[in-house]
């Protein structure tokens, strides 16, 4: 068997996902919410490691402001929101303009997503509520754009998810070696969308920002670096669930920055805008993800979660950041 040939396990995963997408696509949309609550709860109770990470993250972010019961409730709801996001992504081939108008209320605060606006735009968001539909729905509001995605360990699954993410007209670009291609598209006045809250290794071209009042983390600077090089408008977006089952999708005004701004300052400004949504509806963020894999060697706060480790490369990055942004 060739080295790059899918394994039996990968083929089985692919077959299972194909079947799941087929089944979900034939359900009425309102049925997905109770199904997501059920599936999210099952995964929550069957995933002790992820549950422990979620609870530890909430303790690190909010400290004693949340009771243990409240942290458990937010963790459970976080699993359920993510399950709903995945089920609705599977349902996406059914989307059309009329369905999108019924499901969502889109607010473009900076008037940056007009179809007639011939300027480069980078929209970014977090793994918060239905971040997948936040991207897909913009095709009906501002026209198709390019979506940057991470690769799957199982390439067969990646092809399926790419197909779903193209269901409203977007073009999918893998994150690996995508900078040059993104640069060319933006120079032509194109649009990009990406999720920016994944924790990166300090050696992966990341920048360090502050989250939740002092937690240091290294995240991508791709959107900020490209904006600095191309002059693209950089627009934070957030999707929030509403009580009637629809979504409020808000695209904030483009981040304002001066000619001497750094990528770190732009990334921090974007995070500060979107952290507000997490504080207001914490159950919508993906708490079971390891957001703080690294911590400073001299940390005395005790705030970092149990899985955080020290690393010399993280300390060097912190020292360099302090030199460029003293007192931050």
C-alpha positions as a printed Julia matrix, in Angstrom:
328×3 Matrix{Float64}:
   0.0    0.0    0.0
   1.47   3.45  -0.91
   2.6    5.57   2.04
   0.01   8.24   1.3
  -2.87   5.81   0.78
  -5.68   6.2    3.36
  -5.7    3.62   6.13
  -8.66   1.4    6.89
  -9.43   3.54   9.92
  -9.39   6.71   7.83
 -11.72   5.15   5.29
 -14.12   4.12   8.04
 -14.05   7.63   9.52
 -14.8    9.02   6.08
 -17.71   6.62   5.54
 -19.14   7.47   8.95
 -18.93  11.2    8.31
 -20.53  10.85   4.86
 -23.41   8.97   6.45
 -23.76  11.59   9.2
 -23.83  14.46   6.7
 -26.41  12.65   4.58
 -28.68  12.01   7.58
 -28.38  15.5    9.06
 -29.06  17.1    5.7
 -32.45  15.42   5.57
 -33.6   16.63   8.98
 -35.62  19.8    9.43
 -33.39  22.57  10.75
 -35.32  23.03  14.06
 -34.58  19.39  14.92
 -30.85  20.08  15.1
 -30.99  22.13  18.3
 -32.38  19.39  20.6
 -30.18  16.83  18.83
 -27.13  19.0   19.51
 -28.05  19.3   23.2
 -28.29  15.53  23.43
 -25.1   14.77  21.5
 -23.16  17.52  23.27
 -24.18  16.17  26.66
 -23.19  12.62  25.7
 -19.75  13.74  24.54
 -19.32  15.94  27.62
 -19.92  13.08  30.03
 -17.86  10.62  27.95
 -14.87  12.95  27.59
 -13.2   13.3   31.02
 -10.01  14.82  29.57
 -11.79  17.48  27.56
 -14.11  18.19  30.47
 -11.13  18.67  32.8
  -9.53  21.09  30.32
 -12.76  23.09  30.01
 -13.19  23.41  33.77
  -9.55  24.38  34.25
  -9.77  26.98  31.47
 -12.83  28.56  33.05
 -11.04  28.71  36.41
  -8.03  30.36  34.77
 -10.12  32.9   32.86
 -12.68  33.84  35.52
 -11.13  32.74  38.83
 -13.44  32.8   41.79
 -16.15  34.81  40.04
 -17.77  31.54  38.92
 -19.01  28.86  41.3
 -18.06  25.23  40.56
 -21.66  24.58  39.51
 -21.61  27.5   37.11
 -18.33  26.31  35.57
 -19.81  22.85  35.01
 -22.91  24.35  33.4
 -20.84  26.53  31.06
 -18.62  23.58  30.13
 -21.61  21.42  29.26
 -23.24  24.2   27.24
 -19.95  24.77  25.4
 -19.98  21.16  24.19
 -23.6   21.56  23.12
 -22.92  24.77  21.2
 -20.03  23.14  19.36
 -22.22  20.12  18.54
 -24.85  22.47  17.14
 -22.22  24.23  15.04
 -21.06  20.94  13.52
 -24.6   19.68  12.86
 -25.54  22.95  11.19
 -22.39  22.84   9.09
 -23.47  19.36   7.92
 -26.85  20.91   7.04
 -25.22  23.74   5.04
 -25.82  22.35   1.52
 -29.49  23.19   2.11
 -28.76  26.89   2.56
 -30.05  29.52   0.18
 -30.67  33.26   0.44
 -34.19  32.84   1.85
 -33.04  30.4    4.53
 -30.14  32.65   5.54
 -32.48  35.63   5.88
 -34.72  33.64   8.25
 -31.87  32.17  10.29
 -29.7   35.23  10.82
 -29.67  38.93  11.47
 -26.46  40.39  10.01
 -25.19  43.74  11.28
 -22.31  45.33   9.38
 -21.36  48.13  11.75
 -18.51  49.48   9.67
 -20.25  49.02   6.32
 -17.18  47.04   5.25
 -18.89  44.07   3.61
 -20.82  45.82   0.85
 -20.66  43.81  -2.39
 -19.73  47.0   -4.28
 -16.77  47.77  -2.0
 -13.7   47.07  -4.1
 -11.21  46.89  -1.24
  -9.3   44.05   0.41
 -11.01  42.74   3.54
  -9.86  40.26   6.18
 -12.67  39.04   8.45
 -11.63  37.1   11.52
 -13.45  35.41  14.37
 -13.05  32.95  17.24
 -14.28  29.38  17.76
 -17.39  30.95  19.23
 -21.0   29.86  18.64
 -21.57  29.07  14.95
 -18.32  30.45  13.55
 -18.83  28.23  10.5
 -22.08  29.92   9.51
 -20.62  33.33  10.32
 -18.29  32.67   7.42
 -20.73  30.91   5.1
 -23.47  33.53   5.45
 -21.24  36.39   4.29
 -21.43  34.96   0.77
 -25.06  36.14   0.66
 -24.23  39.52   2.19
 -20.92  40.46   0.58
 -20.3   37.84  -2.09
 -18.02  34.8   -2.03
 -14.57  35.07  -0.5
 -11.66  32.85   0.52
 -11.68  30.79   3.72
  -8.45  29.71   5.41
  -8.68  26.3    7.09
  -6.4   23.94   8.97
  -5.56  20.52   7.61
  -6.99  17.33   9.09
  -4.89  14.35  10.12
  -7.28  12.35   7.98
  -7.18  14.03   4.53
 -10.43  12.32   3.53
 -12.26  14.23   6.26
 -10.59  17.44   5.16
 -12.07  17.07   1.69
 -15.56  16.66   3.13
 -15.26  19.72   5.37
 -13.81  21.75   2.51
 -16.83  20.81   0.39
 -19.18  21.96   3.15
 -17.29  25.23   3.58
 -17.62  25.87  -0.15
 -21.37  25.26  -0.12
 -22.26  28.96  -0.37
 -19.59  29.83  -2.93
 -16.41  30.4   -0.92
 -13.02  29.1   -1.99
 -11.09  27.11   0.63
  -7.34  27.56   1.1
  -5.31  25.39   3.5
  -3.45  27.41   6.15
  -0.12  25.75   5.39
   1.91  27.86   2.92
  -1.08  30.13   2.32
   0.56  33.51   2.99
   1.74  34.15  -0.57
  -1.6   33.17  -2.06
  -3.5   35.3    0.44
  -1.19  38.23  -0.27
  -1.89  38.03  -4.0
  -5.66  37.81  -3.47
  -5.69  40.78  -1.1
  -3.58  42.89  -3.45
  -6.34  42.32  -6.03
  -8.94  43.58  -3.57
 -10.16  40.16  -2.51
 -11.58  38.97   0.8
 -10.43  36.4    3.34
 -11.94  34.84   6.44
 -10.14  32.95   9.17
 -10.38  31.82  12.79
  -7.61  33.25  14.97
  -7.81  31.81  18.5
  -5.85  28.57  18.09
  -2.79  28.33  20.32
   0.43  28.19  18.29
   3.95  27.19  19.2
   6.24  30.22  19.65
   8.36  28.92  16.75
   5.38  29.03  14.35
   5.45  32.73  13.59
   3.0   33.62  16.35
   2.68  36.67  18.58
   1.95  36.84  22.3
  -1.16  38.62  23.54
  -2.93  39.04  26.88
  -6.25  37.31  27.47
  -8.67  37.64  30.38
  -6.6   40.18  32.27
  -3.1   38.74  32.07
  -3.02  35.23  30.65
  -0.29  35.17  28.0
  -0.82  33.09  24.89
   0.77  32.75  21.46
  -1.6   33.0   18.51
  -1.45  33.62  14.78
  -0.46  37.0   13.43
  -1.39  36.1    9.85
  -4.31  38.51   9.56
  -2.4   41.42  11.09
   0.77  40.83   9.08
  -1.19  40.68   5.83
  -3.14  43.83   6.68
   0.1   45.71   7.35
   1.53  44.61   3.99
  -1.57  45.08   1.83
  -3.58  47.82   3.54
  -6.56  45.48   3.84
  -9.33  46.38   6.23
  -9.31  43.95   9.16
 -12.78  43.28  10.55
 -13.67  41.31  13.72
 -16.85  39.25  13.49
 -18.92  37.41  16.07
 -21.94  35.09  15.85
 -24.31  34.99  18.82
 -27.22  32.59  19.33
 -30.65  34.11  19.99
 -33.48  32.63  22.03
 -35.66  31.98  18.97
 -33.01  29.71  17.4
 -31.65  32.31  14.98
 -28.27  34.04  15.11
 -27.11  37.6   15.45
 -24.01  38.06  13.3
 -22.12  41.26  14.0
 -19.2   42.54  11.98
 -17.52  45.31  13.93
 -15.87  48.38  12.49
 -12.48  47.74  10.99
  -9.61  47.93  13.47
  -7.96  51.34  13.36
  -4.19  51.39  13.54
  -1.45  53.87  12.74
   1.5   53.57  10.36
   3.81  52.45  13.18
   1.47  49.75  14.54
   2.86  46.26  15.02
   1.19  42.95  14.29
   1.03  42.27  18.02
  -0.87  45.49  18.68
  -3.39  44.73  15.93
  -3.93  41.14  17.1
  -4.39  42.36  20.67
  -6.92  44.99  19.59
  -8.93  42.36  17.75
  -8.88  39.99  20.71
 -10.01  42.75  23.09
 -13.1   43.36  20.93
 -14.09  39.7   20.73
 -13.29  38.84  24.36
 -16.27  40.98  25.3
 -18.58  38.45  23.66
 -16.95  35.58  25.57
 -17.44  37.38  28.87
 -21.09  38.07  28.08
 -21.91  34.54  26.8
 -19.05  32.3   27.95
 -20.93  29.11  27.07
 -20.45  29.87  23.36
 -16.62  29.57  23.36
 -14.74  26.3   22.86
 -13.5   25.79  26.43
 -12.38  22.18  25.95
  -9.51  23.38  23.73
  -6.08  23.93  25.33
  -5.87  27.68  24.92
  -2.88  28.19  27.24
  -0.31  25.49  26.46
   2.6   27.68  27.57
   3.19  29.77  30.65
   6.02  32.08  31.73
   8.74  30.38  33.78
   8.53  33.12  36.41
   4.74  33.06  36.68
   3.62  33.55  40.26
  -0.07  34.1   39.62
  -1.09  30.45  39.71
  -3.7   31.25  37.06
  -2.54  28.95  34.29
  -4.34  25.6   33.83
  -2.8   22.26  34.78
  -1.74  21.4   31.21
   0.33  24.59  30.71
   4.1   24.06  30.49
   7.14  26.32  30.58
   9.42  26.55  27.55
  12.56  28.58  26.9
  11.31  29.61  23.46
   8.14  31.03  25.07
  10.23  32.95  27.63
  12.42  34.36  24.85
   9.35  35.44  22.96
   7.96  37.11  26.08
  11.24  38.95  26.64
  11.28  40.19  23.05
   7.66  41.3   23.34
   8.43  43.2   26.53
  11.26  45.04  24.76
   8.95  46.11  21.96
   5.91  46.81  24.16
   7.2   47.69  27.66
   4.6   47.44  30.41
   2.03  45.57  28.34
